[in-house]
Amino acid sequence: MLKKPVVLLVDDEAILVIGVEDALISAGFEVFSALNAQAAMAEIDSDPEKFACLVTDIRLGGDIDGWQVARHARSRHPRIAVVYMTGHAAPQWSSEGVKDSVLLAKPFPDSHLAATLLQLMNQSEPLTAFQAVASGQ
């Protein structure tokens, strides 16, 4: 039996976490969730190689944002796939992103997130630039 890819999902909106978590589990992922940056970073520190993917909101409410969580994750696991989510997409944010990552504008179809994660995890070549992916594309 193939091992399920493990995703760390980070968002400060509990209702969104529940919905995205259910969708990812249905798509065949194992999901660990954190409702704030500190909990996410502690989970990463406990076993950095456990996670194939990080899915994080950019605005997490507090002093640490999703960009910082992603940089923290990459400092411990350089090949982790990173997907940012935001309801406040702005072009200037793309320069702050972690290389080889994707930005999804909320709301997005559940199937789009799962497909994006699979694409990132299965790439043989790293992405050449931060990729902004519009909702529903």
Backbone as a ProteinNet text record, in pm:
[ID]
protein_1_A
[PRIMARY]
MLKKPVVLLVDDEAILVIGVEDALISAGFEVFSALNAQAAMAEIDSDPEKFACLVTDIRLGGDIDGWQVARHARSRHPRIAVVYMTGHAAPQWSSEGVKDSVLLAKPFPDSHLAATLLQLMNQSEPLTAFQAVASGQ
[TERTIARY]
82.9	0	87.6	54.4	130.6	103.3	208.6	194.3	127.3	31.4	-37.7	56.2	54.6	132.9	75.1	162.9	120.6	127.3	16.8	3.1	-9.2	61.3	39.5	-44.8	-164.5	-260.5	-264.4	-242.2	-236.2	-331.3	-428.1	-520.2	-582.5	-605.4	-664.3	-816.7	-876.5	-1022	-1058.8	-1109.4	-1137.7	-1234.4	-1334.9	-1433.5	-1369.2	-1277.6	-1205.8	-1115.8	-1048.1	-960.4	-1039.4	-1156.5	-1238.2	-1273.9	-1317.5	-1355.9	-1240.1	-1127.8	-1010.7	-954.3	-950.4	-901.7	-985.2	-1116.7	-1204.9	-1179.9	-1164.7	-1141.3	-1008.3	-904.7	-773.6	-773.2	-839.3	-849.5	-923.6	-1031.4	-1107.3	-1023.3	-927.1	-840	-720.8	-710.7	-605	-485.5	-495.9	-386.7	-410.2	-302.3	-309.7	-287.3	-366.4	-361.7	-340.4	-245.2	-226.7	-264.5	-340.5	-387.1	-335.4	-312.7	-273.3	-353.9	-401.1	-482.4	-401.4	-269.5	-183.7	-41	38.4	175.3	261.5	246.1	329	305.2	179.4	148.5	203.9	195.7	248.7	400	468.6	614.4	658.4	584.5	615.5	597	492.6	468.1	581.2	625.6	737.5	863.6	891.1	1011.9	1011.5	893.5	886.1	931.8	910.8	951.4	945	1045.9	1041.1	1017.5	1072	1060.6	925.3	841.3	710.7	620.6	634.8	541.3	592	507.1	536.7	494.6	392.7	333.2	296.7	309.8	260.1	156	36.8	-68.8	-97.9	-68.7	-84.1	-152.1	-238.9	-293.6	-179.4	-184.8	-80	-102	-224.1	-256.3	-306.9	-228.7	-263.2	-305.7	-311.7	-351.3	-246.4	-165.4	-56.1	70.1	180.2	307.3	374.8	333.8	397.7	296.4	337.7	246.5	284	207.8	230.3	363.6	411.8	543.3	650.2	642.8	741.8	730.7	609.3	591.2	655.9	635.6	693.1	845.6	901.3	1048	1102.1	1032.4	1071.2	1068.4	960.4	948.4	1060.9	1088.7	1192.9	1332.5	1352.6	1484	1511.3	1405.4	1419.5	1394.9	1321.2	1287.9	1283.4	1398.5	1407.3	1316.9	1276.1	1195.9	1045.5	1002	859.1	783.6	674.3	588.8	509.8	499.6	430.6	319.2	199.9	86	36.7	33.4	-22.5	-168.2	-251	-391.3	-414.1	-496.7	-531.4	-662.4	-733.9	-852.2	-818.7	-691.7	-644.7	-531.1	-542.3	-433.2	-396.7	-267.8	-215.4	-86	-64.3	54.2	186.3	197.1	324.6	363.7	268	299	382.5	375.5	446.2	596.4	650.8	794.6	835.9	741	772.3	768.3	714.7	690.3	815.6	796.7	903.5	915.3	1037.3	1060.1	992	947.7	882.8	753.8	671.7	545.6	434	312.1	193.7	105.7	40	-55.4	-194.6	-286.3	-425.7	-512.4	-595.8	-689.1	-814.8	-854.5	-976.9	-1095.9	-1206.4	-1228.1	-1179.9	-1147.2	-1104.4	-1172.5	-1191.9	-1253.5	-1161.5	-1219.5	-1140.9	-1051.6	-1103.6	-1026.2	-905	-914.5	-802.9	-684.6	-710.9	-603.4	-535.8	-612.5	-554.8	-470.9	-521.3	-446.8	-318.3	-324.9	-206.5	-100.9	-142.8	-47.8	18.5	-60.3	-3.6	94.6	61.6	151.8	283.6	276.8	398.5	483.8	420.2	494.5	557.3	497.5	545.2	636.4	672.4	759.1	899.6	953.1	1091.3	1187	1141.7	1222.9	1157.9	1236.6	1177.3	1110.2	1010	947.6	1050.4	1040.4	1138.3	1101	976.6	933.8	812	785.7	664.5	546.9	451.5	339.9	211.3	143.2	11.3	-92.6	-181	-283.9	-418.8	-492.3	-623	-723.5	-820.6	-926.8	-993.8	-1004.2	-1078.4	-1006.2	-881.6	-810.4	-758.2
-118.2	0	125	220.5	343.7	432.6	498.9	591.3	719.2	767.8	891.3	1009.8	1106.3	1227.7	1304.7	1360.9	1431.1	1582.3	1649.5	1793.6	1861.3	1972.7	2059.5	2176.9	2189.9	2293.3	2399.3	2526.1	2634.2	2746.6	2773.9	2886	2920.8	3048.3	3089.5	3086.4	3047.1	3033.5	2886	2847.7	2706.7	2644.3	2717.5	2661.1	2629.3	2713.7	2687	2565	2555.6	2441.2	2311.1	2307.9	2185.8	2147.5	2244.6	2216.2	2170.1	2239.6	2203.2	2069.3	2049	1921.9	1805	1817.1	1710.9	1684.2	1790.7	1774.9	1704.8	1741.3	1679.1	1532.9	1502.8	1363.1	1281.4	1336.5	1267.4	1245.5	1335	1324	1232.1	1175.4	1078.3	1129.5	1247.7	1303.1	1276	1270.1	1273.2	1418.7	1471.5	1614.5	1639.8	1728.3	1783.8	1930.2	1981.8	2120.2	2201.8	2330.4	2426.2	2553.5	2612.1	2733.2	2861.1	2846.2	2964.5	2927.1	3029.8	3009.4	2935.1	2968.2	2904.7	2754.1	2713	2569.6	2501.7	2568.9	2511.8	2494.1	2595.1	2587.7	2481.1	2464.9	2358.9	2221.9	2206.7	2079.8	2051.2	2152.4	2137.2	2097.1	2165.2	2136.1	1995.7	1941.4	1808.8	1698.9	1718.7	1618.6	1681.3	1759.6	1834.6	1749.5	1630.7	1547.4	1478	1488.4	1422.8	1480.2	1608.7	1676.9	1684.2	1641.4	1657.5	1795.8	1852.6	1979.3	2067	2196.5	2297.3	2379.2	2388.8	2474.4	2577.5	2704.6	2806.9	2932.2	2986.6	3118.5	3217.5	3329.1	3429.8	3510.7	3554.2	3631.8	3536.6	3523.6	3428.3	3496	3623.7	3692.1	3672.1	3768.5	3757.4	3814.8	3792.9	3850.1	3771.4	3647.8	3561.6	3532.7	3552.7	3528.9	3400.1	3369.9	3248	3244.6	3363	3367.2	3316.7	3363.5	3324.9	3176.7	3125.5	2982.1	2901.2	2944.6	2872.4	2878.7	2995.1	3004.8	2915.2	2911.3	2823.7	2677.3	2639.7	2501	2467.6	2557.1	2531.6	2528.4	2600.6	2597.9	2461.7	2387.1	2255.1	2141	2169.9	2068.1	2139.4	2156.6	2238.3	2195.7	2071.1	2024.1	2021.6	2073.5	2072.5	2157.5	2105.3	2180.5	2282.3	2405.1	2511.3	2569.7	2574.9	2641.8	2747.3	2872.1	2981.7	2998.8	3032.5	3065.3	3207.8	3282.1	3415.1	3462.4	3536.1	3605.4	3749.5	3785.3	3922.4	3925.8	3850.4	3840.3	3977.6	4000.6	4123.4	4089.7	4144.5	4110.1	4132.4	4237.4	4264.6	4154.2	4075.8	3969.2	3860.1	3845.5	3734.3	3741.5	3860.3	3871.3	3824.2	3812.8	3768.9	3617.3	3549.2	3406.1	3321.8	3200.2	3102.4	3047.4	3033.9	2977	2840.1	2806.9	2678	2663.2	2765.9	2761.8	2816.5	2804.9	2846.8	2930.6	3030.5	3113.1	3086.8	3045.6	3023.8	3132.5	3194.5	3295.2	3226.3	3259.2	3203.9	3278.7	3215.4	3070.8	2997.5	2872.5	2788.4	2653.7	2582.1	2449	2352.2	2267	2168.3	2086.8	2048	1964.6	2039.4	2171.3	2251.1	2246.3	2252.8	2245.2	2109.3	2002.5	1867.7	1850.4	1895.8	1883.8	1966	2084.4	2169.6	2103.3	2045.5	1976.1	1859.5	1781	1666.9	1713.4	1821.2	1874.1	1919.3	1992.6	2039	1922.5	1821.5	1707.9	1621.7	1619.6	1531.2	1598.6	1722.4	1791.5	1736.4	1703.8	1657.4	1775.9	1888	2009	2112.9	2189.7	2293.3	2400.2	2465.6	2577.2	2688.8	2764.9	2871	3000.5	3015.6	3138.2	3109.1	3198.8	3190	3194.7	3103.6	3095.9	3138.8	3236	3277.2	3201.1	3132.5	3053.1	3112.6	3155.5	3216.4	3110.7	3151.7	3062.2	2995.3	2862.9	2786.5	2758.9	2794.1	2766.4	2626.3
0	0	0	-86.8	-95.3	25.2	70.8	182.8	133.7	210.8	174.9	194.5	101.1	123.4	242.3	323.3	444.3	421	452.1	433.2	569	585.4	700.4	651.9	705.2	667.6	776.7	738.7	836.8	795.6	880	858.2	992.2	1015.6	1143.1	1141.1	1030.3	1020.7	1033.6	1149.7	1179	1079.3	1036.9	944.3	809.6	765.2	640.6	656.3	769.4	795.1	786.5	846.8	844.7	701.9	622.2	484.1	397.9	406.6	326.1	372.6	502.7	557.6	504.8	509.6	458.6	310.5	232.7	88.6	61.4	134.7	113.4	157.1	266.6	310.8	206	152.3	46.8	-78.5	-102.5	-219.7	-194.8	-73.8	-46.9	30	88.4	167.8	315.8	391.5	537.3	576.1	668.6	698.1	847.1	876	1009.7	998.2	1092.4	1085.6	1202.6	1174.5	1277.4	1255.7	1364.9	1356.3	1375	1392.7	1402.4	1363	1340.3	1293	1395.1	1521.3	1624.2	1628.8	1622.7	1623.9	1499.4	1385.2	1260.9	1269.2	1318.6	1327.4	1427.6	1535.6	1632.4	1568.3	1487.6	1418.2	1319.7	1247.5	1153.5	1229.2	1339.5	1417.1	1475.3	1504.6	1565.8	1470.1	1339.5	1240	1100.7	1061.7	936.6	811.8	807.4	687.2	675.8	778.8	777.6	668.9	639.6	551	407.5	314.9	172.4	126.2	192.3	148.6	267	245.4	338.1	263.1	319.2	264.6	372.6	344.1	446.9	394.4	477.8	449.2	467	396.4	411	538.6	559.6	679.8	787.5	892.9	998.1	1127.7	1131.5	1254.1	1361	1382.1	1477.8	1416.8	1484.8	1441.3	1329.7	1309.5	1209.3	1099.6	974.5	862.9	788.6	687.3	609.8	537.5	493.9	428.7	526	650.4	750.9	786.3	793.1	819.3	707.2	582.8	468.8	469.9	498.9	506	617.4	729	840.3	795.4	727	679.1	581.7	487.1	387.7	450.2	558.8	623.7	686.6	714.8	775.8	678.2	570.5	469.5	333.5	268.7	147	31.6	25.2	-88.3	-60.2	52.7	83.4	-19.6	-70.3	-162.4	-81.1	-132.6	-59.8	-145.5	-86.5	-148.9	-50.9	-98.1	-20	-59.2	38.1	12.5	61.8	-10.3	37	-22.7	55.4	7.1	-26.6	-16.6	-36.7	-137.9	-246.5	-344.2	-399.8	-405.9	-464.8	-537	-656.7	-735.4	-663	-579.3	-513	-415.4	-369.6	-275.1	-338	-468.5	-532.4	-508.8	-492.1	-471	-332.2	-240.5	-104.7	-90.3	-188.1	-177	-172.3	-131.1	-131.4	-272.7	-321.7	-454.8	-464.5	-583.6	-610	-530.2	-533.7	-461.5	-549.5	-499.2	-573.8	-482	-539.8	-466.8	-521.5	-433.8	-472.2	-410.4	-492.3	-443.2	-392.1	-268.3	-210.2	-268.1	-288.6	-274.7	-399.9	-384.3	-496.1	-481.2	-593.2	-584.5	-509.9	-428	-353	-444.9	-559.5	-652	-706.1	-713.5	-764.2	-667.2	-539	-440.2	-445.9	-448.3	-453.9	-579.9	-693.9	-819.6	-815.3	-755.5	-743.1	-655.6	-544.2	-456.2	-527.9	-597.7	-670.4	-776.5	-845.9	-948.2	-885.6	-776.3	-709.5	-660.7	-603	-547.8	-656.2	-774.8	-881	-981.2	-959.1	-1053.6	-1046.4	-1163.6	-1167.7	-1170.8	-1221.8	-1226.4	-1135	-1061.7	-978.4	-1064.4	-1009.3	-1078.7	-1092.9	-1200.8	-1223.5	-1152.9	-1114.3	-1047.5	-961.7	-870.3	-789.9	-885.7	-869	-961.9	-894	-953.7	-905.3	-984.9	-916.3	-981.9	-945.1	-1045	-1020.1	-979.9	-905.4	-861.8	-979.9	-973.7	-1073	-1202.2	-1216.1	-1341.1	-1344.3
[MASK]
+++++++++++++++++++++++++++++++++++++++++++++++++++++++++++++++++++++++++++++++++++++++++++++++++++++++++++++++++++++++++++++++++++++++++

